[in-house]
PDB file of C-alpha atoms and ligand atoms in Angstrom:
ATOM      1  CA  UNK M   9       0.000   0.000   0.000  1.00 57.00           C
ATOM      2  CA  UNK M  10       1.335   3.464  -1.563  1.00 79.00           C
ATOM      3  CA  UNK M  11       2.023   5.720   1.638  1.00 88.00           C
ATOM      4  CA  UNK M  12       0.389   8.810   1.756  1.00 93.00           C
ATOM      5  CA  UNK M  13       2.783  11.720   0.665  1.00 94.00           C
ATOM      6  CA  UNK M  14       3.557  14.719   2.890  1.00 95.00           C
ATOM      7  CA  UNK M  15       2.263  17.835   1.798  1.00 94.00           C
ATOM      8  CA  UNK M  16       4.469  21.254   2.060  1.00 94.00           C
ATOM      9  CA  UNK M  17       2.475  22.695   4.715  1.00 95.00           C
ATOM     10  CA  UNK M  18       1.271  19.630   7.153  1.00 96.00           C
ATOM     11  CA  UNK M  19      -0.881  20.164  10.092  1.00 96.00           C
ATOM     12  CA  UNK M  20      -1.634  23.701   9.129  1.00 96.00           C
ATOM     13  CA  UNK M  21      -5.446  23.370   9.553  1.00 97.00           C
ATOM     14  CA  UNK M  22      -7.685  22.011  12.218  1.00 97.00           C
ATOM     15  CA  UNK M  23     -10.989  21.146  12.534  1.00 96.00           C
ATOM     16  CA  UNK M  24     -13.921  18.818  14.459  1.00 95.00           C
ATOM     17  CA  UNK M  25     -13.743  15.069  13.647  1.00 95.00           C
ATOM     18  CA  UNK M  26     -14.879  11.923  14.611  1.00 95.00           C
ATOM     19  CA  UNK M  27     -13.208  10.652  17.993  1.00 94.00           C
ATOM     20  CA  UNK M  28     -10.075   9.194  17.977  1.00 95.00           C
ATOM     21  CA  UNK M  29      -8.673   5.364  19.758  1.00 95.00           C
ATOM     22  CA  UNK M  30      -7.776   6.656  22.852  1.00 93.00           C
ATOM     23  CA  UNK M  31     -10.432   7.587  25.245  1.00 92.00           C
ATOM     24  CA  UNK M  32      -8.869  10.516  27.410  1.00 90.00           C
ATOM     25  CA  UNK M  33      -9.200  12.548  23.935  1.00 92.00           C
ATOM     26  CA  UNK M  34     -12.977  12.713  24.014  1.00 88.00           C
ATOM     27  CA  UNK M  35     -13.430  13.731  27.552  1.00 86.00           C
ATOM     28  CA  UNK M  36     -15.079  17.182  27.773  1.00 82.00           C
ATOM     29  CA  UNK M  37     -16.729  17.237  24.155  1.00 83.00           C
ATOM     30  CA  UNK M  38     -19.583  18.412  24.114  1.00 81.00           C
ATOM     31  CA  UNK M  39     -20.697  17.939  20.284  1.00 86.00           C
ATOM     32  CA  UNK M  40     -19.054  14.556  19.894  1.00 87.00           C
ATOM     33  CA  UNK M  41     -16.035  15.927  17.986  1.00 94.00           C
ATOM     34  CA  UNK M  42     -12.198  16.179  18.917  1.00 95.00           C
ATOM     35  CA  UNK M  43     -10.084  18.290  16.994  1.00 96.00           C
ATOM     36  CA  UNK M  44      -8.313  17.136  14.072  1.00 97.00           C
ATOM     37  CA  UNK M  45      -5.945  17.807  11.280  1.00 97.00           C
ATOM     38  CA  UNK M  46      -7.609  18.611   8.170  1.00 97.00           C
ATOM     39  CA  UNK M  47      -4.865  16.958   6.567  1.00 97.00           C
ATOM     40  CA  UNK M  48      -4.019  13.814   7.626  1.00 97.00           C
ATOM     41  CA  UNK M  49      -6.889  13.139   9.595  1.00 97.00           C
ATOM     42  CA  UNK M  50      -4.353  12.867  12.723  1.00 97.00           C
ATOM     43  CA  UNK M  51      -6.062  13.805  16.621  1.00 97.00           C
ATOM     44  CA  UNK M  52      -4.328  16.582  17.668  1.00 96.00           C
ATOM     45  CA  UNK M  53      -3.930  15.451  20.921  1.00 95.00           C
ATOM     46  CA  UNK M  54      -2.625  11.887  19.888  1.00 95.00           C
ATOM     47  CA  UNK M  55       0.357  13.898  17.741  1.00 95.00           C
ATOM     48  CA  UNK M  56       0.642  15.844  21.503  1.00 92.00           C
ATOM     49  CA  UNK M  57       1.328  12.465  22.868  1.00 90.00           C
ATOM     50  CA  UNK M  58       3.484  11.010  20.061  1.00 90.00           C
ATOM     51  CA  UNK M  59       5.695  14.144  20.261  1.00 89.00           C
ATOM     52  CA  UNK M  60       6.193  13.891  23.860  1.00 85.00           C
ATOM     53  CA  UNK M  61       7.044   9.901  23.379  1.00 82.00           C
ATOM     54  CA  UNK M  62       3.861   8.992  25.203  1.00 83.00           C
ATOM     55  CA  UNK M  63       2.920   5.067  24.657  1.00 84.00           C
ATOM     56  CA  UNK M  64       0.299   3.487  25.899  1.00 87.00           C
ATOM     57  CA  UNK M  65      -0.456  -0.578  25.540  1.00 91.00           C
ATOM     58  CA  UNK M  66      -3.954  -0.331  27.785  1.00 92.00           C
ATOM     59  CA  UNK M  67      -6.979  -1.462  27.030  1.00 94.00           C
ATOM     60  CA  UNK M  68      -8.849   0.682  29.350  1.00 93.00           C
ATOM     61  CA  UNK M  69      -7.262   3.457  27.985  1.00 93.00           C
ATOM     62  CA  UNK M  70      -8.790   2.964  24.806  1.00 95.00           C
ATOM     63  CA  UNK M  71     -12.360   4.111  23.491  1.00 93.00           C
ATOM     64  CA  UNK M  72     -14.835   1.486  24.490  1.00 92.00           C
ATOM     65  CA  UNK M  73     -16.238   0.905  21.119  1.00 92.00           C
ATOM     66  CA  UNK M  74     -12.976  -0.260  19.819  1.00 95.00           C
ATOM     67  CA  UNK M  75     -11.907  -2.755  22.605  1.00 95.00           C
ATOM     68  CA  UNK M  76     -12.999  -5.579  21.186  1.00 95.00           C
ATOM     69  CA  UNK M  77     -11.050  -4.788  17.863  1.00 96.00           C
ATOM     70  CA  UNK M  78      -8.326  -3.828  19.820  1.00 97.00           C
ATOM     71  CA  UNK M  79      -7.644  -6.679  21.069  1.00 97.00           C
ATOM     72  CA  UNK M  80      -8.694  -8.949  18.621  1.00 97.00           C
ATOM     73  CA  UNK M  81      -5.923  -7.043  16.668  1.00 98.00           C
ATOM     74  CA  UNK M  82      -3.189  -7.559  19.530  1.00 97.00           C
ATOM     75  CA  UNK M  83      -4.600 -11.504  19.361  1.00 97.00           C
ATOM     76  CA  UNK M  84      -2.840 -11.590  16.238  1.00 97.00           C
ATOM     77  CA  UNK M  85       0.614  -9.722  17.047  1.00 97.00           C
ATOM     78  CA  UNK M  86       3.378 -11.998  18.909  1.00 96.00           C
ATOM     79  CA  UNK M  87       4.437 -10.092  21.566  1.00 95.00           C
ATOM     80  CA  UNK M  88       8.287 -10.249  22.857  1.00 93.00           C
ATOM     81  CA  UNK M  89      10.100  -8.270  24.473  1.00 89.00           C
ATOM     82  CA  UNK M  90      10.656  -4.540  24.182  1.00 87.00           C
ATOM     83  CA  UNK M  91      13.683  -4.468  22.156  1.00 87.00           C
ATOM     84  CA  UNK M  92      12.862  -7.659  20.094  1.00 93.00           C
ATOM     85  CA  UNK M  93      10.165  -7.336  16.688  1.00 96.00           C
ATOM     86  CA  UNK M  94       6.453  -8.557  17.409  1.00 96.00           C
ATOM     87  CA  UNK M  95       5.542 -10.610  14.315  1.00 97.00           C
ATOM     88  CA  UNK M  96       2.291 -10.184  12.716  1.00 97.00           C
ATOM     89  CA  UNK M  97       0.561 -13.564  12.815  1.00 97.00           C
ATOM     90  CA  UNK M  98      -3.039 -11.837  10.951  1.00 96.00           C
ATOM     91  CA  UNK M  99      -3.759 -11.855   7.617  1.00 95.00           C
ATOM     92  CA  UNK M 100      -1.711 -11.085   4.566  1.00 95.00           C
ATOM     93  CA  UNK M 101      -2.291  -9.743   0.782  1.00 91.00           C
ATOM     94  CA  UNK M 102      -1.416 -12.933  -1.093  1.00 88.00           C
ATOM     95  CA  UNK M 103       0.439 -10.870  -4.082  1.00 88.00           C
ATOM     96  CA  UNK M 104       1.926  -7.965  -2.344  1.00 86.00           C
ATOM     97  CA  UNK M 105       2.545 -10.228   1.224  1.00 87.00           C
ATOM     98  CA  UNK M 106       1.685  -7.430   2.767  1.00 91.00           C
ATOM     99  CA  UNK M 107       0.244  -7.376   6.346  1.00 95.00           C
ATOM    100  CA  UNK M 108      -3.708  -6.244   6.616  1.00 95.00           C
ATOM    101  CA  UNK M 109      -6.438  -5.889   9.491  1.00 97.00           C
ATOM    102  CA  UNK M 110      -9.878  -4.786   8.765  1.00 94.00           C
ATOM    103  CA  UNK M 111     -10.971  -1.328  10.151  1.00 94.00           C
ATOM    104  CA  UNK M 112     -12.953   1.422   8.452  1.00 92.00           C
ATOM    105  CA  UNK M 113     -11.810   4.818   9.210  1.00 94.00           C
ATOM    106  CA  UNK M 114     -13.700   8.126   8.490  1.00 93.00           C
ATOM    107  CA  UNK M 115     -11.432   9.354   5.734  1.00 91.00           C
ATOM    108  CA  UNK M 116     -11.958   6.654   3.105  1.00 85.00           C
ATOM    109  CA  UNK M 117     -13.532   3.903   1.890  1.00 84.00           C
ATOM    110  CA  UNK M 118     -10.874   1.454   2.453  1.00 83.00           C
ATOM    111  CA  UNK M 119     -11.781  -0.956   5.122  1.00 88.00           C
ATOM    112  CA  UNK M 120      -8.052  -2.556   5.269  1.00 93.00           C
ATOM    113  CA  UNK M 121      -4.844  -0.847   6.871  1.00 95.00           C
ATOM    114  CA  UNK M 122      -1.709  -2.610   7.060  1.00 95.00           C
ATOM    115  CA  UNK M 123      -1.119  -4.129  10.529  1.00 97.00           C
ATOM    116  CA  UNK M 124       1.977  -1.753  11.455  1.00 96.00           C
ATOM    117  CA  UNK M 125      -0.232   0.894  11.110  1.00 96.00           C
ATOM    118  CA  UNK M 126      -2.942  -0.298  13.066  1.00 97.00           C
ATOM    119  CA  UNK M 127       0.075  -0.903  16.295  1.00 97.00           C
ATOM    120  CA  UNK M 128       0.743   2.657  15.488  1.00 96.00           C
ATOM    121  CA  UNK M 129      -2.741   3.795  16.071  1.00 96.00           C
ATOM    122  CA  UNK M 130      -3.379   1.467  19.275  1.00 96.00           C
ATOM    123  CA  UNK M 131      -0.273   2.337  20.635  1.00 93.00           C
ATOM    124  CA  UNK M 132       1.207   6.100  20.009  1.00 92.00           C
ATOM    125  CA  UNK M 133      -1.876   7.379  18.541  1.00 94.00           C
ATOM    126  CA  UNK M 134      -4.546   8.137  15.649  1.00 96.00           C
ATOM    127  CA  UNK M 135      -1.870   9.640  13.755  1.00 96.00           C
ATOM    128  CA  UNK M 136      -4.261   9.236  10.873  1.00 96.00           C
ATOM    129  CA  UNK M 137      -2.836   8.583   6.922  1.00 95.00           C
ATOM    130  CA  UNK M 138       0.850   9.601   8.479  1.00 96.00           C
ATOM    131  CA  UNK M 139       3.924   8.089   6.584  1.00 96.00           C
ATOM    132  CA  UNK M 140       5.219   5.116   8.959  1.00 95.00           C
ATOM    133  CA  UNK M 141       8.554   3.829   8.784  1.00 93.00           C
ATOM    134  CA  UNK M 142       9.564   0.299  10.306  1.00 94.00           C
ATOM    135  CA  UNK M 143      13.517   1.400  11.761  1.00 92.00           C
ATOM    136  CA  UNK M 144      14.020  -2.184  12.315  1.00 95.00           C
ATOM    137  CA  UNK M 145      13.499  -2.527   8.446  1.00 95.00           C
ATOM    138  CA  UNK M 146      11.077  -5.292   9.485  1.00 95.00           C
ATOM    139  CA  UNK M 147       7.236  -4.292   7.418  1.00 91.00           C
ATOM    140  CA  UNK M 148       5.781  -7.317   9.294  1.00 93.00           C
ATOM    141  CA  UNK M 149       6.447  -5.807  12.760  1.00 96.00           C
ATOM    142  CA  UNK M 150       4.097  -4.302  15.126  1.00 97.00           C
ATOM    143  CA  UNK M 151       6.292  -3.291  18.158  1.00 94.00           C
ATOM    144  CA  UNK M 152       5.884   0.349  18.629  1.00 92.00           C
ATOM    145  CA  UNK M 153       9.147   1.090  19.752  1.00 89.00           C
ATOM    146  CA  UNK M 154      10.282   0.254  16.324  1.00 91.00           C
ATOM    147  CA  UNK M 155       7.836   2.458  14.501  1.00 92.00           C
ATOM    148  CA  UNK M 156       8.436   5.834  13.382  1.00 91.00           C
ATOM    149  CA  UNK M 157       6.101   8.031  12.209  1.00 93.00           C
ATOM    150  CA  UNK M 158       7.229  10.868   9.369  1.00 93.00           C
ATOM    151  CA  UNK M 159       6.232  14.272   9.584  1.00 92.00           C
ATOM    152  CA  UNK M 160       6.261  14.808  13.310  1.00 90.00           C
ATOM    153  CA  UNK M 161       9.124  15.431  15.639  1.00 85.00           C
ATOM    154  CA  UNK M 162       9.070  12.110  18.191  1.00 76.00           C
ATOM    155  CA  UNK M 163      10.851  12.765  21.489  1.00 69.00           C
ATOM    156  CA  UNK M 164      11.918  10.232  23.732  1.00 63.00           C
ATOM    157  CA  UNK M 165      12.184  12.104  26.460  1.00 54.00           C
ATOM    158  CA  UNK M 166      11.290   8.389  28.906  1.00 54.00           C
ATOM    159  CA  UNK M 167      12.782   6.061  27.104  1.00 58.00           C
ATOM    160  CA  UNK M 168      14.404   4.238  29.841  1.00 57.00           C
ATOM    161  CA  UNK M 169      10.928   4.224  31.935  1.00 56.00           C
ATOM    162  CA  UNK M 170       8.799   3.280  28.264  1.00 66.00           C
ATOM    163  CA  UNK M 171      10.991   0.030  28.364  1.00 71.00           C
ATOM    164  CA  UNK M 172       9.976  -1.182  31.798  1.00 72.00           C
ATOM    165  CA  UNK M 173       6.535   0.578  31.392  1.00 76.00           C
ATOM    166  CA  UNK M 174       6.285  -1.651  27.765  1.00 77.00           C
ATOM    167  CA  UNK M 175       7.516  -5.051  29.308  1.00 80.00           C
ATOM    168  CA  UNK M 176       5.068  -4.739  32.335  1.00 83.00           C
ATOM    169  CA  UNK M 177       2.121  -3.355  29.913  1.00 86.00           C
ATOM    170  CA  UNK M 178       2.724  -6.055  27.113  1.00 89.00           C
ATOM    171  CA  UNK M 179       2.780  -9.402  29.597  1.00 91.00           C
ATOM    172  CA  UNK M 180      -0.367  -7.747  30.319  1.00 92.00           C
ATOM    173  CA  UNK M 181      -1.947  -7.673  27.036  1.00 93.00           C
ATOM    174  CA  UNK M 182      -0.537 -10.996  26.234  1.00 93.00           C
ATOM    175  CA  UNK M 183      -2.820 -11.753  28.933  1.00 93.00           C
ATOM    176  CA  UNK M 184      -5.838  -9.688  28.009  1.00 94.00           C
ATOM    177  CA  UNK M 185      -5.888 -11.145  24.095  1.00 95.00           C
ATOM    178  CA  UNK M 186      -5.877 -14.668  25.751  1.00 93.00           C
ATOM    179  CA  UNK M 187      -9.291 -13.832  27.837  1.00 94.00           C
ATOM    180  CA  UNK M 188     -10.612 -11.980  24.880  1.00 95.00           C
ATOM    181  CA  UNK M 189      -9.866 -15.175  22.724  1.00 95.00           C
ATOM    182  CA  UNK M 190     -11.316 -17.743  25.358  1.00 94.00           C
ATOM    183  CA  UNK M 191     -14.308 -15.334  25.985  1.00 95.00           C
ATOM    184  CA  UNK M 192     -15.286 -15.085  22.281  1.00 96.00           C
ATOM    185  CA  UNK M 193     -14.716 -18.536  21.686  1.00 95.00           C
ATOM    186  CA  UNK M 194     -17.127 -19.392  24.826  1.00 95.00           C
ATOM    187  CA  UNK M 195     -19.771 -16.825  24.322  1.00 96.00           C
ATOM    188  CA  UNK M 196     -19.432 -15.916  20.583  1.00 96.00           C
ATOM    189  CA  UNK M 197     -18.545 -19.323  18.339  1.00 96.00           C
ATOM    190  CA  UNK M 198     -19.301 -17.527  15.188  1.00 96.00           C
ATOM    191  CA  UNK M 199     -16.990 -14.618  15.938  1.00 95.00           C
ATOM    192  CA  UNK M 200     -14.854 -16.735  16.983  1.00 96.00           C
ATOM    193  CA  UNK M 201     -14.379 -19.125  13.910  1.00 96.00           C
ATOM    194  CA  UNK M 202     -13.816 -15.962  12.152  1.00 94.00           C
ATOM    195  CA  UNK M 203     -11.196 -15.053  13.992  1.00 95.00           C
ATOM    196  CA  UNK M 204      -9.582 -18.370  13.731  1.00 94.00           C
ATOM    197  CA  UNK M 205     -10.228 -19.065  10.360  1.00 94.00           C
ATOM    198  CA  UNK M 206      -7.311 -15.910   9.634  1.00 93.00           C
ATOM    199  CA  UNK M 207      -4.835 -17.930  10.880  1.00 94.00           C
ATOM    200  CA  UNK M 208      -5.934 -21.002  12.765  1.00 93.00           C
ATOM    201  CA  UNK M 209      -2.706 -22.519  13.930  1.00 93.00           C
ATOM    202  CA  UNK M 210      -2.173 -19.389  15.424  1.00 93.00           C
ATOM    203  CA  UNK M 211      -5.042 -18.635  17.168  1.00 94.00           C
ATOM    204  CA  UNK M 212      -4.910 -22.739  18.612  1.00 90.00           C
ATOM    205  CA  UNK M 213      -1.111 -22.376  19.614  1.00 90.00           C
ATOM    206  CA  UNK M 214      -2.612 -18.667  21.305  1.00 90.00           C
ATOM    207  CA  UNK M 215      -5.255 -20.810  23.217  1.00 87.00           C
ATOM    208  CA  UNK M 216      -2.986 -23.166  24.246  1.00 84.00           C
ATOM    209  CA  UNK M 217      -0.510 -21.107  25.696  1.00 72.00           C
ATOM    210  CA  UNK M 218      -0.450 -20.113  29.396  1.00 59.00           C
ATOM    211  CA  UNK M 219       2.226 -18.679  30.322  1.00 51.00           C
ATOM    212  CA  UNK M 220       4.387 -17.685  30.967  1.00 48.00           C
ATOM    213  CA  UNK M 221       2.656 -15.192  33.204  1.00 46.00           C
ATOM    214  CA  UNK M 222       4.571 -12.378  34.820  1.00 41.00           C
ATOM    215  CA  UNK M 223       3.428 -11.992  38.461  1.00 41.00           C
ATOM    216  CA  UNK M 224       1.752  -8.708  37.673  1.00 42.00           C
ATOM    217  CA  UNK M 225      -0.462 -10.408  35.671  1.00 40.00           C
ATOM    218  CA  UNK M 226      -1.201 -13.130  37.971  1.00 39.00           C
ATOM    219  CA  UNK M 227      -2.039 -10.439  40.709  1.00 39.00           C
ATOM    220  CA  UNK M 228      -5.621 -10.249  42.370  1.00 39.00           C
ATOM    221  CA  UNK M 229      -7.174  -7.307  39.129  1.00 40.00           C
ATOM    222  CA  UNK M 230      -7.108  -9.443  35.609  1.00 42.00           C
ATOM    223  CA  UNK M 231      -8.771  -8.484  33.180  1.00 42.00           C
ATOM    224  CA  UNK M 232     -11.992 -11.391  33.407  1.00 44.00           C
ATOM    225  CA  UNK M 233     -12.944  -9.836  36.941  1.00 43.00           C
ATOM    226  CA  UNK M 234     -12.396  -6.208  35.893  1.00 46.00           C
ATOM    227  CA  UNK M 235     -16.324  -4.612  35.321  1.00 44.00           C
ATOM    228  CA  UNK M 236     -14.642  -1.928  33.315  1.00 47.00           C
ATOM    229  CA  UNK M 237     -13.908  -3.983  30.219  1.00 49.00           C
ATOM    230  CA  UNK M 238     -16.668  -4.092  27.734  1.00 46.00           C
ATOM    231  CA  UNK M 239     -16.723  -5.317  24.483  1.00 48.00           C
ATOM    232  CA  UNK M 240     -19.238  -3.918  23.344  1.00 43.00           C
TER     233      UNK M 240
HETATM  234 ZN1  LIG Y 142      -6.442  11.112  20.123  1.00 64.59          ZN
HETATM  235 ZN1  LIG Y 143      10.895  -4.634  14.610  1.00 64.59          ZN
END
């Protein structure tokens, strides 16, 4: 997929759009808008976030209408650790073997974004149609920390704290995917055989796998007992 191309005078415009990922953005709008780059579509406040080096891996941090894809995305991403690539297990374009997850956005009518730029979006922000660039030279990888995105200054001002902060936050979504998995496939078989049917000896070897846990994870608040997650 053709990136899109910088124009000469980016994120000179803003205007009301629809709300972004990440939930904090829509808190105190009152007409159901946040504020958004007429250009690339980006939240402002995500590109905020991004410049400052902000990273965020939590489910309850993001809008509750896109849990559920949210983590049925991060179902198919094999997390490992911080400074190690997280291989896209989802679905590929047979021709191009390029990496794809379904998701419409407000902008166009394509339904299907490439799976690095869907980690960029759950992670870092709705940075919109911004260039992406894999550093690790890897297209198939999702690990944020090896995404950067073009056009706006990044500055990792907590680095060193992002790496513990990432290693305790992605055990935990490890975690989260593997309840969302085993709930669907309890309570929603047809959503479930979907799912699978992407990449089933993935989504089996995911199901089978339990552990290794870190103890954070295996503390007394998971995920399955937590009221605040909805899927819906
Ligand atoms: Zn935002
Ligand atoms: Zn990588």
């Amino acid at each position: 997929m053709a990136q899109w191309p910088l124009p000469p005078n980016l994120h000179s415009e803003i205007a009301g759009g629809p709300i972004c990922f990440h939930a904090d953005h829509s808190i105190g709008s009152k007409d159901g808008l946040i504020p958004r780059y007429t250009d690339s579509h980006a939240c402002v406040k995500c590109i905020s976030a991004l410049t400052e080096g902000r990273l965020s891996l939590d489910v309850h941090k993001i809008e509750r209408k896109y849990r559920r894809r949210f983590l049925e995305f991060w179902s198919f991403v094999e997390i490992k650790d911080p400074d190690e690539c997280w291989p896209w297990r989802g679905k590929y374009h047979s021709r191009s073997n390029s990496s794809y997850f379904p998701i419409p956005r407000h902008w166009g009518s394509g339904r299907q974004y490439s799976a690095q730029r869907v980690a960029a979006w759950f992670t870092w922000g709705d940075i919109g149609r911004l260039p992406i660039k894999a550093v690790c030279g890897n297209n198939n990888c999702c690990n944020p920390l090896h995404l950067r995105v073009k056009g706006v200054p990044h500055f990792f001002h907590n680095r060193h704290m992002q790496l513990i902060d990432l290693e305790f936050n992605s055990n935990k979504l490890t975690h989260e995917t593997q309840l969302f998995l085993e709930t669907t496939c309890e309570k929603d078989p047809r959503r479930f055989e979907k799912i699978q049917k992407a990449n089933r000896l993935w989504i089996d070897f995911r199901l089978q796998a339990n552990g290794p846990l870190s103890p954070f994870t295996m503390g007394d608040k998971t995920a399955s007992d937590d009221p605040s997650i909805s899927f819906t």
